[in-house]
PDB file of C-alpha atoms and ligand atoms in Angstrom:
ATOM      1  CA  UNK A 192      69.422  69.020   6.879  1.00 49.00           C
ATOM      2  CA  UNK A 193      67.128  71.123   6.392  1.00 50.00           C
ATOM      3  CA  UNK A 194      66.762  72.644   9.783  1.00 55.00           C
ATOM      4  CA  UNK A 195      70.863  72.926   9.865  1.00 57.00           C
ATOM      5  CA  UNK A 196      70.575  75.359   7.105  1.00 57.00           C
ATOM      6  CA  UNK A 197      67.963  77.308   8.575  1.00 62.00           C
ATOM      7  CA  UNK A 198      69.603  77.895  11.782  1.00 65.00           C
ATOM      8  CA  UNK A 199      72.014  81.234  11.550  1.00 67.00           C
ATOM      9  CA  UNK A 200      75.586  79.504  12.173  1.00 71.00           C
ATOM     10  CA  UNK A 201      77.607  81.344  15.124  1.00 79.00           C
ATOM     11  CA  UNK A 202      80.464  83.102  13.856  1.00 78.00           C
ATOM     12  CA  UNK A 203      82.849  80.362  15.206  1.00 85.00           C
ATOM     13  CA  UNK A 204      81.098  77.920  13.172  1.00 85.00           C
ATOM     14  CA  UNK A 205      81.376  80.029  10.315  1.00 87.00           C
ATOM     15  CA  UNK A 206      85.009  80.323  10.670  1.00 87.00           C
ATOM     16  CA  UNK A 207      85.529  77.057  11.072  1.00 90.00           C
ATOM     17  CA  UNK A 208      83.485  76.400   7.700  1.00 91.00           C
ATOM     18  CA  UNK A 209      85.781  78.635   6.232  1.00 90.00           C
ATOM     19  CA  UNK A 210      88.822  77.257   6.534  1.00 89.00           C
ATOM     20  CA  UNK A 211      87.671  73.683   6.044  1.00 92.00           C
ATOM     21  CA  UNK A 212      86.252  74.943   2.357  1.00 93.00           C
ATOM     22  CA  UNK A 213      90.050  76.696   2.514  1.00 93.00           C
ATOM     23  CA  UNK A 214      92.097  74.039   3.189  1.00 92.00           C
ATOM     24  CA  UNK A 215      89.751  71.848   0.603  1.00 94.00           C
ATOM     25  CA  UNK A 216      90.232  74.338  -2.366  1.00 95.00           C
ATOM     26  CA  UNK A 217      93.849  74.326  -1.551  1.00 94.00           C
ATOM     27  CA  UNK A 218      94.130  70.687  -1.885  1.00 94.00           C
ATOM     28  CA  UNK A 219      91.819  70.658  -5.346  1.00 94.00           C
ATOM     29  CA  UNK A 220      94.790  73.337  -6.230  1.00 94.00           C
ATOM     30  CA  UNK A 221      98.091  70.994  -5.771  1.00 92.00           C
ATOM     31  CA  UNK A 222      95.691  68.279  -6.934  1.00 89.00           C
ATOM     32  CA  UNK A 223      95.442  70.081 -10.117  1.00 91.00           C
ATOM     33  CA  UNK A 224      98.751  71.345 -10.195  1.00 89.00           C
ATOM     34  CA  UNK A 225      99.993  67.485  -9.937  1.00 86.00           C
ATOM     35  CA  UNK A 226      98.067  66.757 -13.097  1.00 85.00           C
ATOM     36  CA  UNK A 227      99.362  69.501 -15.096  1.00 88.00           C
ATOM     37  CA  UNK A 228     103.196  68.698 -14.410  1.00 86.00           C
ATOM     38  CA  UNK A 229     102.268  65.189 -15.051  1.00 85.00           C
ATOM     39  CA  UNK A 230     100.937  65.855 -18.176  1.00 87.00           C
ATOM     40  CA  UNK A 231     103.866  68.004 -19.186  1.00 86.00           C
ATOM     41  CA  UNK A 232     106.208  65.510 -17.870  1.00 86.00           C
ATOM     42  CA  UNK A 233     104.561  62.635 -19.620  1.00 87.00           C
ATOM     43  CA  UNK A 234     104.378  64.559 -23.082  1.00 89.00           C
ATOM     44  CA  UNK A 235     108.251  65.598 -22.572  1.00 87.00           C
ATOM     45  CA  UNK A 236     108.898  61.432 -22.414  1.00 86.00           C
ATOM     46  CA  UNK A 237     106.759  60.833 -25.043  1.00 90.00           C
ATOM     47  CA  UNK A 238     108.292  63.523 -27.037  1.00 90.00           C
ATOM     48  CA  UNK A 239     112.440  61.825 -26.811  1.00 88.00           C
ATOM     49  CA  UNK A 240     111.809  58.330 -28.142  1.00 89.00           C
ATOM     50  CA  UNK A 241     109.732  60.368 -30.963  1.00 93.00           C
ATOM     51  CA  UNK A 242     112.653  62.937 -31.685  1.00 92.00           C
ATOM     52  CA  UNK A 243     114.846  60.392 -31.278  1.00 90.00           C
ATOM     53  CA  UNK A 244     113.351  57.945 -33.827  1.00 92.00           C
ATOM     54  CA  UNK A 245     113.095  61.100 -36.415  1.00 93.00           C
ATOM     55  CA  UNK A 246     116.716  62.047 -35.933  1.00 91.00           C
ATOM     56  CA  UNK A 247     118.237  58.332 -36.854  1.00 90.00           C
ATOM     57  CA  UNK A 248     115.674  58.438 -40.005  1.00 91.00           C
ATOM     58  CA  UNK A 249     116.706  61.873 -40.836  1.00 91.00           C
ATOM     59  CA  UNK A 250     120.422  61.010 -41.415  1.00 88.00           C
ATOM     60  CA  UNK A 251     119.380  57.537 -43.393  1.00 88.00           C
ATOM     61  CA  UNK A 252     117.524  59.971 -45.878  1.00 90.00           C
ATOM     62  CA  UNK A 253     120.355  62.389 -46.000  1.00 90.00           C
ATOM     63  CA  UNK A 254     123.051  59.995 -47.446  1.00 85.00           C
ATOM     64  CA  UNK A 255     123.083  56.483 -48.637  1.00 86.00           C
ATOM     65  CA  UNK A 256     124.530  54.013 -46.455  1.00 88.00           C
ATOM     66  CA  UNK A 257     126.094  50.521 -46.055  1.00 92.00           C
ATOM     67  CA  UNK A 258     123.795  47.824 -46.117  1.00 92.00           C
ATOM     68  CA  UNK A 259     125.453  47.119 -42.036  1.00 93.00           C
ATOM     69  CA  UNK A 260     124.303  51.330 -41.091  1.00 91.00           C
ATOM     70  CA  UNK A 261     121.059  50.672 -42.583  1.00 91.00           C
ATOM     71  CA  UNK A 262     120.324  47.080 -40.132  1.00 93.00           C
ATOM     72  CA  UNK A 263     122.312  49.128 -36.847  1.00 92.00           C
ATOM     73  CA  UNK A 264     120.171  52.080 -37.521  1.00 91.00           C
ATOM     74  CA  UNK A 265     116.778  50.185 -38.278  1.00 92.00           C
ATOM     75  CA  UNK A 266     117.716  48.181 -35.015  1.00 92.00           C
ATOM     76  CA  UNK A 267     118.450  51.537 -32.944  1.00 91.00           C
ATOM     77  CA  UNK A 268     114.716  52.747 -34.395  1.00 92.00           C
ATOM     78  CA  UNK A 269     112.920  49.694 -33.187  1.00 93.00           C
ATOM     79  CA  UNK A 270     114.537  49.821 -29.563  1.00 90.00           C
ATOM     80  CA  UNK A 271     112.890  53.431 -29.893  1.00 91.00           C
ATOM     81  CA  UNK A 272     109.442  52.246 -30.718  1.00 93.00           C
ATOM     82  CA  UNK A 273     109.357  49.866 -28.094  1.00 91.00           C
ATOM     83  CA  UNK A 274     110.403  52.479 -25.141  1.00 89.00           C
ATOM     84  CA  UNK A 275     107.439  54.371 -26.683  1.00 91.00           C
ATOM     85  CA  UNK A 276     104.641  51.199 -27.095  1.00 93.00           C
ATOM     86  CA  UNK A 277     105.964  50.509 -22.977  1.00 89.00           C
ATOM     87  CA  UNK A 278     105.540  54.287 -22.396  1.00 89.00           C
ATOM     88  CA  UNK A 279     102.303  54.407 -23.780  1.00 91.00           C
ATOM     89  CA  UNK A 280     100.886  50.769 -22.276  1.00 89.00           C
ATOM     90  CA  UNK A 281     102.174  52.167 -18.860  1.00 87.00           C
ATOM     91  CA  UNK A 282     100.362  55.612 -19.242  1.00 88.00           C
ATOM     92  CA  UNK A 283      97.197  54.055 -19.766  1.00 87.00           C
ATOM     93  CA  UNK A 284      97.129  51.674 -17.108  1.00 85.00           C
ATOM     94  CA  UNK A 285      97.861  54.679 -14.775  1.00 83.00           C
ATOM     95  CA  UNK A 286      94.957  56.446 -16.346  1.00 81.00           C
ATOM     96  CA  UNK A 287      92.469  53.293 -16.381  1.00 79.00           C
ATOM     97  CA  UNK A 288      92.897  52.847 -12.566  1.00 76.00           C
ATOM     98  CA  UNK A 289      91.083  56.048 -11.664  1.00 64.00           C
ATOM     99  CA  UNK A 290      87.713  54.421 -12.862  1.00 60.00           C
ATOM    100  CA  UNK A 291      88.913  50.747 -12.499  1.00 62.00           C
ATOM    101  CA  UNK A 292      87.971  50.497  -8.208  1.00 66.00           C
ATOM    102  CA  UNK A 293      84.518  49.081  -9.193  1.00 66.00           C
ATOM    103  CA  UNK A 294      85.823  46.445 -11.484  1.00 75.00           C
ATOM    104  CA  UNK A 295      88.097  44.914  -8.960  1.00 85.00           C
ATOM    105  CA  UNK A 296      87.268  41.031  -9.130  1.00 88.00           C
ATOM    106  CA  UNK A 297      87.973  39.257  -5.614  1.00 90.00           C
ATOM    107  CA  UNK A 298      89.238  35.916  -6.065  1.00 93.00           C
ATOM    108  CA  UNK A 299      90.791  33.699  -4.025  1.00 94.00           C
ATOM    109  CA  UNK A 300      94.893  33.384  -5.075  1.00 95.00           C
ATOM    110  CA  UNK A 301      97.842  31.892  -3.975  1.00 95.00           C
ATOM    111  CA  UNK A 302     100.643  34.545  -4.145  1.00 96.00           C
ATOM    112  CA  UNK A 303     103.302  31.962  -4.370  1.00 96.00           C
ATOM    113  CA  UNK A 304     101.814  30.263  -7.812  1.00 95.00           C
ATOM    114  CA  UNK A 305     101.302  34.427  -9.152  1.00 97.00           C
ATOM    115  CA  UNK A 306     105.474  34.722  -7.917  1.00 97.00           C
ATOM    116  CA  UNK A 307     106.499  31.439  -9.842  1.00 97.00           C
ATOM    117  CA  UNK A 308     104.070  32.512 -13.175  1.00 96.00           C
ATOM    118  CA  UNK A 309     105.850  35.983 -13.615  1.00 96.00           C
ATOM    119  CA  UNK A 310     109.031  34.435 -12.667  1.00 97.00           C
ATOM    120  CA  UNK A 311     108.562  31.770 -15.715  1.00 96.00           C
ATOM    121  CA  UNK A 312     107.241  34.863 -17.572  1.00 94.00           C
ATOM    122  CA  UNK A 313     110.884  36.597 -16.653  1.00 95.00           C
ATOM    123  CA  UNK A 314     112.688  33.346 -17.099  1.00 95.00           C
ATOM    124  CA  UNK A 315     115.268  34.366 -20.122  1.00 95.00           C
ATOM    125  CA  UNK A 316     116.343  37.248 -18.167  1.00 94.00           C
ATOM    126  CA  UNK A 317     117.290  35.890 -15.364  1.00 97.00           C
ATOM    127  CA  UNK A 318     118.744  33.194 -17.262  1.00 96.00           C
ATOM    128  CA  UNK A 319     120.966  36.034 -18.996  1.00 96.00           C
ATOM    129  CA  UNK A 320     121.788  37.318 -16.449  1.00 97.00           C
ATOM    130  CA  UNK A 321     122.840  34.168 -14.262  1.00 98.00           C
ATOM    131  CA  UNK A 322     120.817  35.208 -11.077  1.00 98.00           C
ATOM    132  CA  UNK A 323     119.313  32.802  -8.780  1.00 97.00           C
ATOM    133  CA  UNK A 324     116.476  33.175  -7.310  1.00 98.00           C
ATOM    134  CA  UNK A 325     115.268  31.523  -4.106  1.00 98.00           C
ATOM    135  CA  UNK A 326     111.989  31.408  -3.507  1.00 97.00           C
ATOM    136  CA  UNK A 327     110.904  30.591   0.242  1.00 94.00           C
ATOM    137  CA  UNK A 328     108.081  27.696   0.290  1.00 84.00           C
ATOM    138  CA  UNK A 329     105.683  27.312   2.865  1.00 81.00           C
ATOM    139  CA  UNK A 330     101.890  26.451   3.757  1.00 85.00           C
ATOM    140  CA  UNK A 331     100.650  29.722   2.958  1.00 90.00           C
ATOM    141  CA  UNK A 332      96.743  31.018   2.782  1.00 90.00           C
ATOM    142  CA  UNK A 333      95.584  31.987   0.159  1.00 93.00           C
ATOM    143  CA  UNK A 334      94.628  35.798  -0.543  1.00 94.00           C
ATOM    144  CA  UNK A 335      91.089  37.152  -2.004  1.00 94.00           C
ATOM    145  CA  UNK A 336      92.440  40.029  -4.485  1.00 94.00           C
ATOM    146  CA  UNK A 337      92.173  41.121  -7.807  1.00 92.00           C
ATOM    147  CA  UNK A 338      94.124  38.382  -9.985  1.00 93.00           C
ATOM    148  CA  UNK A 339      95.027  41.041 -12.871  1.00 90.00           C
ATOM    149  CA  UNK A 340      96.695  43.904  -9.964  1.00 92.00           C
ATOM    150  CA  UNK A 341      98.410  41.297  -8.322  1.00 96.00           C
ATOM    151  CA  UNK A 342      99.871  39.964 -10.957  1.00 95.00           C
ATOM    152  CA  UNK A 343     100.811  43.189 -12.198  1.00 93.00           C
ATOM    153  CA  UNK A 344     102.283  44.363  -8.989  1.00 96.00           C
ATOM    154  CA  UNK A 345     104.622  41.773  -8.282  1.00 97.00           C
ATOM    155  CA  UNK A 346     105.557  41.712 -12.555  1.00 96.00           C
ATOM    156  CA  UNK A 347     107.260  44.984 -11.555  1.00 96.00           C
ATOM    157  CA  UNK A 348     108.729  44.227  -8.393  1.00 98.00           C
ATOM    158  CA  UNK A 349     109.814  41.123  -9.636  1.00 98.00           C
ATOM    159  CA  UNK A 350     111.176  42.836 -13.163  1.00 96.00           C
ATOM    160  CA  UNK A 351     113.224  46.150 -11.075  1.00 97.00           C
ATOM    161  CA  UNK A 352     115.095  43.501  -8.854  1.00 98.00           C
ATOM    162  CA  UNK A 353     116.066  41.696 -11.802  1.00 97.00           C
ATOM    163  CA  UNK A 354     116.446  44.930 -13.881  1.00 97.00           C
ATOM    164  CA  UNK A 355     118.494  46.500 -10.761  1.00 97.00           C
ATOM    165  CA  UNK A 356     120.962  43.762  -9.939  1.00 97.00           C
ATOM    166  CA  UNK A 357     124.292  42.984 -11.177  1.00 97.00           C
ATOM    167  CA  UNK A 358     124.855  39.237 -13.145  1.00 97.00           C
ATOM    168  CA  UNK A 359     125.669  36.737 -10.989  1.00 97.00           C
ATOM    169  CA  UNK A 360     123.853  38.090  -8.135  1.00 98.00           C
ATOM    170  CA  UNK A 361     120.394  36.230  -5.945  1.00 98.00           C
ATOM    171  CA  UNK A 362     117.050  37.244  -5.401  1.00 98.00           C
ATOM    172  CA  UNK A 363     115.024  35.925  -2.670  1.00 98.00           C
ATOM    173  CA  UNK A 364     111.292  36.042  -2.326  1.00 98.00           C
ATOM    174  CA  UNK A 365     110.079  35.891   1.385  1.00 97.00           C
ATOM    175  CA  UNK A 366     106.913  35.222   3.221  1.00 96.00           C
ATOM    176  CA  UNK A 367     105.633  35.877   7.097  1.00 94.00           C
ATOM    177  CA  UNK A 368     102.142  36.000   8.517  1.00 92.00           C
ATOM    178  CA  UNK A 369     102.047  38.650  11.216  1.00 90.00           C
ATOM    179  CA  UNK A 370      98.204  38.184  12.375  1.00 86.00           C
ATOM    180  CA  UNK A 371      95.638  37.297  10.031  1.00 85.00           C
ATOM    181  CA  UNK A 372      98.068  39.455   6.865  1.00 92.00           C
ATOM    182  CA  UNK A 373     100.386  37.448   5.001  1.00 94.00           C
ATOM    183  CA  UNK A 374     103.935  39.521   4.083  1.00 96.00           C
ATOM    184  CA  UNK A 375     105.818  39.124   0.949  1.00 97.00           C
ATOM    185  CA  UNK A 376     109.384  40.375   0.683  1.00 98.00           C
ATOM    186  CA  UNK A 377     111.295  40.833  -2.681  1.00 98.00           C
ATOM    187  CA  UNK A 378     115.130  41.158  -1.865  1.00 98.00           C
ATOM    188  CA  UNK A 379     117.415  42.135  -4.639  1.00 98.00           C
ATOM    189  CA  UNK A 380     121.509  42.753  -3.972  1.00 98.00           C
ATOM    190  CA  UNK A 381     121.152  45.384  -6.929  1.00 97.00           C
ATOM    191  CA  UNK A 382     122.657  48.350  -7.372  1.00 97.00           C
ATOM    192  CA  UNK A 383     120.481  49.617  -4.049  1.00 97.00           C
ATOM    193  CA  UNK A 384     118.420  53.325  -3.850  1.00 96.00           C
ATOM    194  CA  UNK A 385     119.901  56.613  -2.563  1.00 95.00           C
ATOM    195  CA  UNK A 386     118.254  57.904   0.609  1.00 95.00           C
ATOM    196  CA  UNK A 387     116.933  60.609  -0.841  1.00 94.00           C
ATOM    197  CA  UNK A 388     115.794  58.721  -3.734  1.00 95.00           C
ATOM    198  CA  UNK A 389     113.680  56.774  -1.601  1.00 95.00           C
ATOM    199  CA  UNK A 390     110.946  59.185  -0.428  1.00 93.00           C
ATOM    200  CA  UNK A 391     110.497  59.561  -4.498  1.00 95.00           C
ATOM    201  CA  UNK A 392     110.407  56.533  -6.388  1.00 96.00           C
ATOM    202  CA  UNK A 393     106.866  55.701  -6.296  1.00 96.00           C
ATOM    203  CA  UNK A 394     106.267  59.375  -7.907  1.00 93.00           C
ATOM    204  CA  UNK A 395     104.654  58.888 -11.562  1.00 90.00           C
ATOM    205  CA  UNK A 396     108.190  59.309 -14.138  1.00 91.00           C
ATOM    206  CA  UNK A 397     110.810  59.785 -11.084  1.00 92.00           C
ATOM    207  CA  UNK A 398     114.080  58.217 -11.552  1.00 92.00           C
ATOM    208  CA  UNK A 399     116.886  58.372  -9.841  1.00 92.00           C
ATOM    209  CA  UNK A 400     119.327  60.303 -11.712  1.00 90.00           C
ATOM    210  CA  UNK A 401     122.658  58.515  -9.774  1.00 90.00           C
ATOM    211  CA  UNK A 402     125.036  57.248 -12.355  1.00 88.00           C
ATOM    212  CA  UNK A 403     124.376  53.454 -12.356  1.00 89.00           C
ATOM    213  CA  UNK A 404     120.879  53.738 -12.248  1.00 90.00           C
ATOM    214  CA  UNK A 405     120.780  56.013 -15.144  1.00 88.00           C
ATOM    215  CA  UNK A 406     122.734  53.735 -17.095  1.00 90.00           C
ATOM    216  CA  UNK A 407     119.772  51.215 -16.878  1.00 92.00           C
ATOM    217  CA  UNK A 408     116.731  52.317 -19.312  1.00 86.00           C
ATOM    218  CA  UNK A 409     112.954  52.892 -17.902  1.00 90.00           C
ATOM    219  CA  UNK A 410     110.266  55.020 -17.882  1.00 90.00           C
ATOM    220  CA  UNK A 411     109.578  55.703 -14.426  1.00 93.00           C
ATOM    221  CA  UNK A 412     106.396  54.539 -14.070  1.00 93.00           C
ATOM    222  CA  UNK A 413     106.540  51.188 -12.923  1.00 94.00           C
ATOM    223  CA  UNK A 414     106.808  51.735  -8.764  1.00 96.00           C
ATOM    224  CA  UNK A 415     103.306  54.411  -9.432  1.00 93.00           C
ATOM    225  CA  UNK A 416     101.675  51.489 -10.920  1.00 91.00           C
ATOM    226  CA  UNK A 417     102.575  49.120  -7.785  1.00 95.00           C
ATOM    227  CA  UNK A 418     101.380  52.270  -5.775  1.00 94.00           C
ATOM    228  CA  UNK A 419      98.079  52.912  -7.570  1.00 91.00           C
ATOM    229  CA  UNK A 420      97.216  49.163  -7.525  1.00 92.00           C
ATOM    230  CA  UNK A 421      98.477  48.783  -4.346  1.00 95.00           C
ATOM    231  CA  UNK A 422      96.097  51.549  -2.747  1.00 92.00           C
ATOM    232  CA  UNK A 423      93.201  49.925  -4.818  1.00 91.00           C
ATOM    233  CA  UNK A 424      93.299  46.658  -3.096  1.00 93.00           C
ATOM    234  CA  UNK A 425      94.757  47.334   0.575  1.00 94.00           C
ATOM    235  CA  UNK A 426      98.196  46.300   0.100  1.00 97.00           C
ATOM    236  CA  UNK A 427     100.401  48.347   2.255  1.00 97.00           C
ATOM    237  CA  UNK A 428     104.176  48.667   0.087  1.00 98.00           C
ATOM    238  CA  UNK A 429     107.514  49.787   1.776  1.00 98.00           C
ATOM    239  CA  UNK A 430     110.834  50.138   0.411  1.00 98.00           C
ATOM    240  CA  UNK A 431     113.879  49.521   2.369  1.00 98.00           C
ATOM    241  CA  UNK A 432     117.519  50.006   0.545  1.00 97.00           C
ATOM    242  CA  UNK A 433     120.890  50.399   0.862  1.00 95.00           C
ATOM    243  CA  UNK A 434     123.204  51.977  -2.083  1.00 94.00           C
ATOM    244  CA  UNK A 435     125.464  49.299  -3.637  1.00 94.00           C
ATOM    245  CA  UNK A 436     124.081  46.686  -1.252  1.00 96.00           C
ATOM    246  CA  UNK A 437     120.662  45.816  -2.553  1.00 98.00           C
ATOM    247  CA  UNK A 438     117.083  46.505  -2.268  1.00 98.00           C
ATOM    248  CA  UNK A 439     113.879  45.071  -0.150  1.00 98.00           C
ATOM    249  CA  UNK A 440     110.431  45.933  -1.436  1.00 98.00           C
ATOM    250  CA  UNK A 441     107.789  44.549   1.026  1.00 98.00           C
ATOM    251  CA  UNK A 442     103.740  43.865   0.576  1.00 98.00           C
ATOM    252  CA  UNK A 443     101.485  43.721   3.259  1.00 97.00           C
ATOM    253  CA  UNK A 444      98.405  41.853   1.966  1.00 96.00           C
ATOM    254  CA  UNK A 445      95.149  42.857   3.901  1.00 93.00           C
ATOM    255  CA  UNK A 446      93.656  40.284   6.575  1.00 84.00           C
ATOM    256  CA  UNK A 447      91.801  37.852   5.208  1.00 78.00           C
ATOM    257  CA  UNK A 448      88.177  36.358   6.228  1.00 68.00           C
ATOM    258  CA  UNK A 449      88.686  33.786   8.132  1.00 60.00           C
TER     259      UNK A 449
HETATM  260  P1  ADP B 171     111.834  52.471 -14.087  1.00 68.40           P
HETATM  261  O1  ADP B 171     111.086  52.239 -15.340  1.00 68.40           O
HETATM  262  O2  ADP B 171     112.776  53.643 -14.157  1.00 68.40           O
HETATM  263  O3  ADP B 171     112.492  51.243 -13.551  1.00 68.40           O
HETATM  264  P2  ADP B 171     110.101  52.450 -11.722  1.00 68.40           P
HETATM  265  O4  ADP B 171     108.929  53.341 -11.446  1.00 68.40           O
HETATM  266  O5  ADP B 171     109.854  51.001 -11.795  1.00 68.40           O
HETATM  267  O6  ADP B 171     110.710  52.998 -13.083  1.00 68.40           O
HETATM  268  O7  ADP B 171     111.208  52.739 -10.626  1.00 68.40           O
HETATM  269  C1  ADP B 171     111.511  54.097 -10.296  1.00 68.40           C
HETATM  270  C2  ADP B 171     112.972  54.220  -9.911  1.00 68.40           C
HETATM  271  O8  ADP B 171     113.199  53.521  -8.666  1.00 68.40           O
HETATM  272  C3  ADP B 171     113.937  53.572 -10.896  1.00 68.40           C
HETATM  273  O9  ADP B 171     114.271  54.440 -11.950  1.00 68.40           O
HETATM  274  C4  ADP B 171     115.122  53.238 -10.015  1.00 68.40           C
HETATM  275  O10 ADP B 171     115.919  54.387  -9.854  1.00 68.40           O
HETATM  276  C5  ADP B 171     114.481  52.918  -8.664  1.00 68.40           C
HETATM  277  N1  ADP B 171     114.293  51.468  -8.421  1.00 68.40           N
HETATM  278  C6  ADP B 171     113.149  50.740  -8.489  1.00 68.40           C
HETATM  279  N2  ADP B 171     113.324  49.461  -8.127  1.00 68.40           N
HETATM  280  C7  ADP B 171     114.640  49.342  -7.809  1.00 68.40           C
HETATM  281  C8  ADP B 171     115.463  48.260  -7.341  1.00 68.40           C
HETATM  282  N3  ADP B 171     114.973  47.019  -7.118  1.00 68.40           N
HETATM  283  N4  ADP B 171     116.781  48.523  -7.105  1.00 68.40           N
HETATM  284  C9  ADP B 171     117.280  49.770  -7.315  1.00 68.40           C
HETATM  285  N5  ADP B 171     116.553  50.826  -7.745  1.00 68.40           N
HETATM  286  C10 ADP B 171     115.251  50.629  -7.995  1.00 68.40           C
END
C-alpha cells in the first residue's frame, strides 16, 4: 500500500478515482435520503392510531354516554392499540436486522414442519374464513437456515394470502428442487396485485392504495421484513400476480451442502 500511495497517480487514474468516490457519495446521499422519508413515514403511521385513539377518548370525556357507546368505543380504542403494539413490534424487527447478520444460527430445518407450525399458529383464521389449504407433501431435504427468519418469513407470506383472499377460497403451498435449491411456492386466489403495485410492495410502509386492498387493514411492513430476512439468509423472493385472480409468492432457498 504503501508504495501505491507514493507513486503520483496519472491523471486518468485520478479521474477515474473521482468518479468512483462520486458515484459512492451519491449513493451514501439516496441512502440517507431513504432513511429520512422512512423515518417521516414511520412517525406519520405511528402518529394515526395515536390521534385516532385520542379523538374516540376525547368525545367519551365530552358527554356522558350509554353504557353500549362506552363498550363500542372502548372496543374501537383497543383495535387502535393493537395496530400500534403491531406497528411498533414490526418497526423494531426492521431495525434489529441491520446488526442481527452475525447472530444468524444455522440449523438444519424442514420447511414443510415450519409451513404446518404457522399454519396451526393461523388455524382460527382460516377456519373463519372457510379456506382450504393444500399443502403439497413430498421427500424433501432439509434446509440449514436461521429457524427464527424462516419462520418469520413464511408467518407473513402465509398470513397476506390468507389476509388477501376472499372466504371460501384455497391456498396451496408448493415445493420443487431445481439443482441442489429447494423452491417453495405460496399461491393465494386473493384479491391479486396491480402491475404497478408489484415493483413496490416489498418497499418499507407501501400499500397498494386500489380499493379492495385498502379496505383490508396493515401496516405495510410485512413484505420488507420477508425482504430484509430474505437477503440475510440467501433466499431469493419473487412475486408473481394477477388482479382479481390471485397471488404467487415464491422462495428460492440457497443450495445446500451436500
Ligand atoms: P400489509 O401490512 O399492508 O399487508 P405487507 O408489507 O405485508 O403489508 O404487504 C404490502 C402490500 O402488498 C399490501 O398492502 C398489499 O397491497 C400487497 N400484498 C401483499 N401480499 C399480498 C397478497 N397475497 N395478495 C394481494 N396483495 C398482497
Amino acid at each position: 500500500l504503501a508504495e501505491r500511495i507514493a507513486l503520483p497517480p496519472r491523471p486518468d487514474e485520478l479521474h477515474t478515482l473521482a468518479s468512483a468516490i462520486n458515484s459512492l457519495l451519491q449513493r451514501i446521499e439516496q441512502a440517507v435520503e431513504r432513511e429520512k422519508q422512512f423515518t417521516a413515514d414511520a412517525s406519520h403511521e405511528l402518529r394515526t392510531p395515536l390521534a385516532v385513539l385520542r379523538g374516540t377518548l376525547e368525545v367519551l370525556v365530552r358527554k356522558p354516554r350509554t353504557p353500549a357507546e362506552y363498550v363500542e368505543s372502548i372496543g374501537f380504542g383497543i383495535g387502535e392499540i393493537d395496530r400500534l403494539s403491531l406497528l411498533v413490534d414490526q418497526l423494531l424487527l426492521l431495525a434489529r436486522f441491520g446488526t442481527q447478520a452475525k447472530d444468524l444460527k444455522r440449523q438444519e430445518l424442514s420447511v414443510l414442519s415450519c409451513v404446518h407450525d404457522v399454519l396451526h399458529r393461523h388455524r382460527a383464521n382460516l377456519s373463519a374464513k372457510h379456506i382450504r389449504v393444500n399443502v403439497e407433501d413430498g421427500d424433501l431435504p432439509p434446509i440449514v437456515s436461521d429457524p427464527f427468519l424462516v419462520d418469520l418469513i413464511l408467518d407473513n407470506l402465509l398470513a397476506n394470502a390468507i389476509k388477501y383472499s376472499p372466504a371460501g377460497s384455497a391456498i396451496t403451498v408448493g415445493f420443487s428442487r431445481p439443482a441442489a435449491h429447494l423452491r417453495c411456492t405460496i399461491s393465494d386466489e386473493g384479491i391479486g396485485i396491480r402491475p404497478e403495485d408489484l415493483e413496490r410492495i416489498f418497499d418499507p410502509l407501501f400499500r397498494s392504495d386500489a380499493l379492495a386492498h385498502k379496505q383490508i387493514g396493515g401496516t405495510g411492513l410485512g413484505l420488507s421484513i420477508v425482504a430484509k430476512a430474505c437477503a440475510l439468509l440467501h433466499i431469493e423472493v419473487s412475486v408473481a400476480s394477477e388482479l382479481g385472480r390471485g397471488t404467487t409468492f415464491t422462495l428460492l432457498f440457497p443450495a445446500q451442502p451436500a
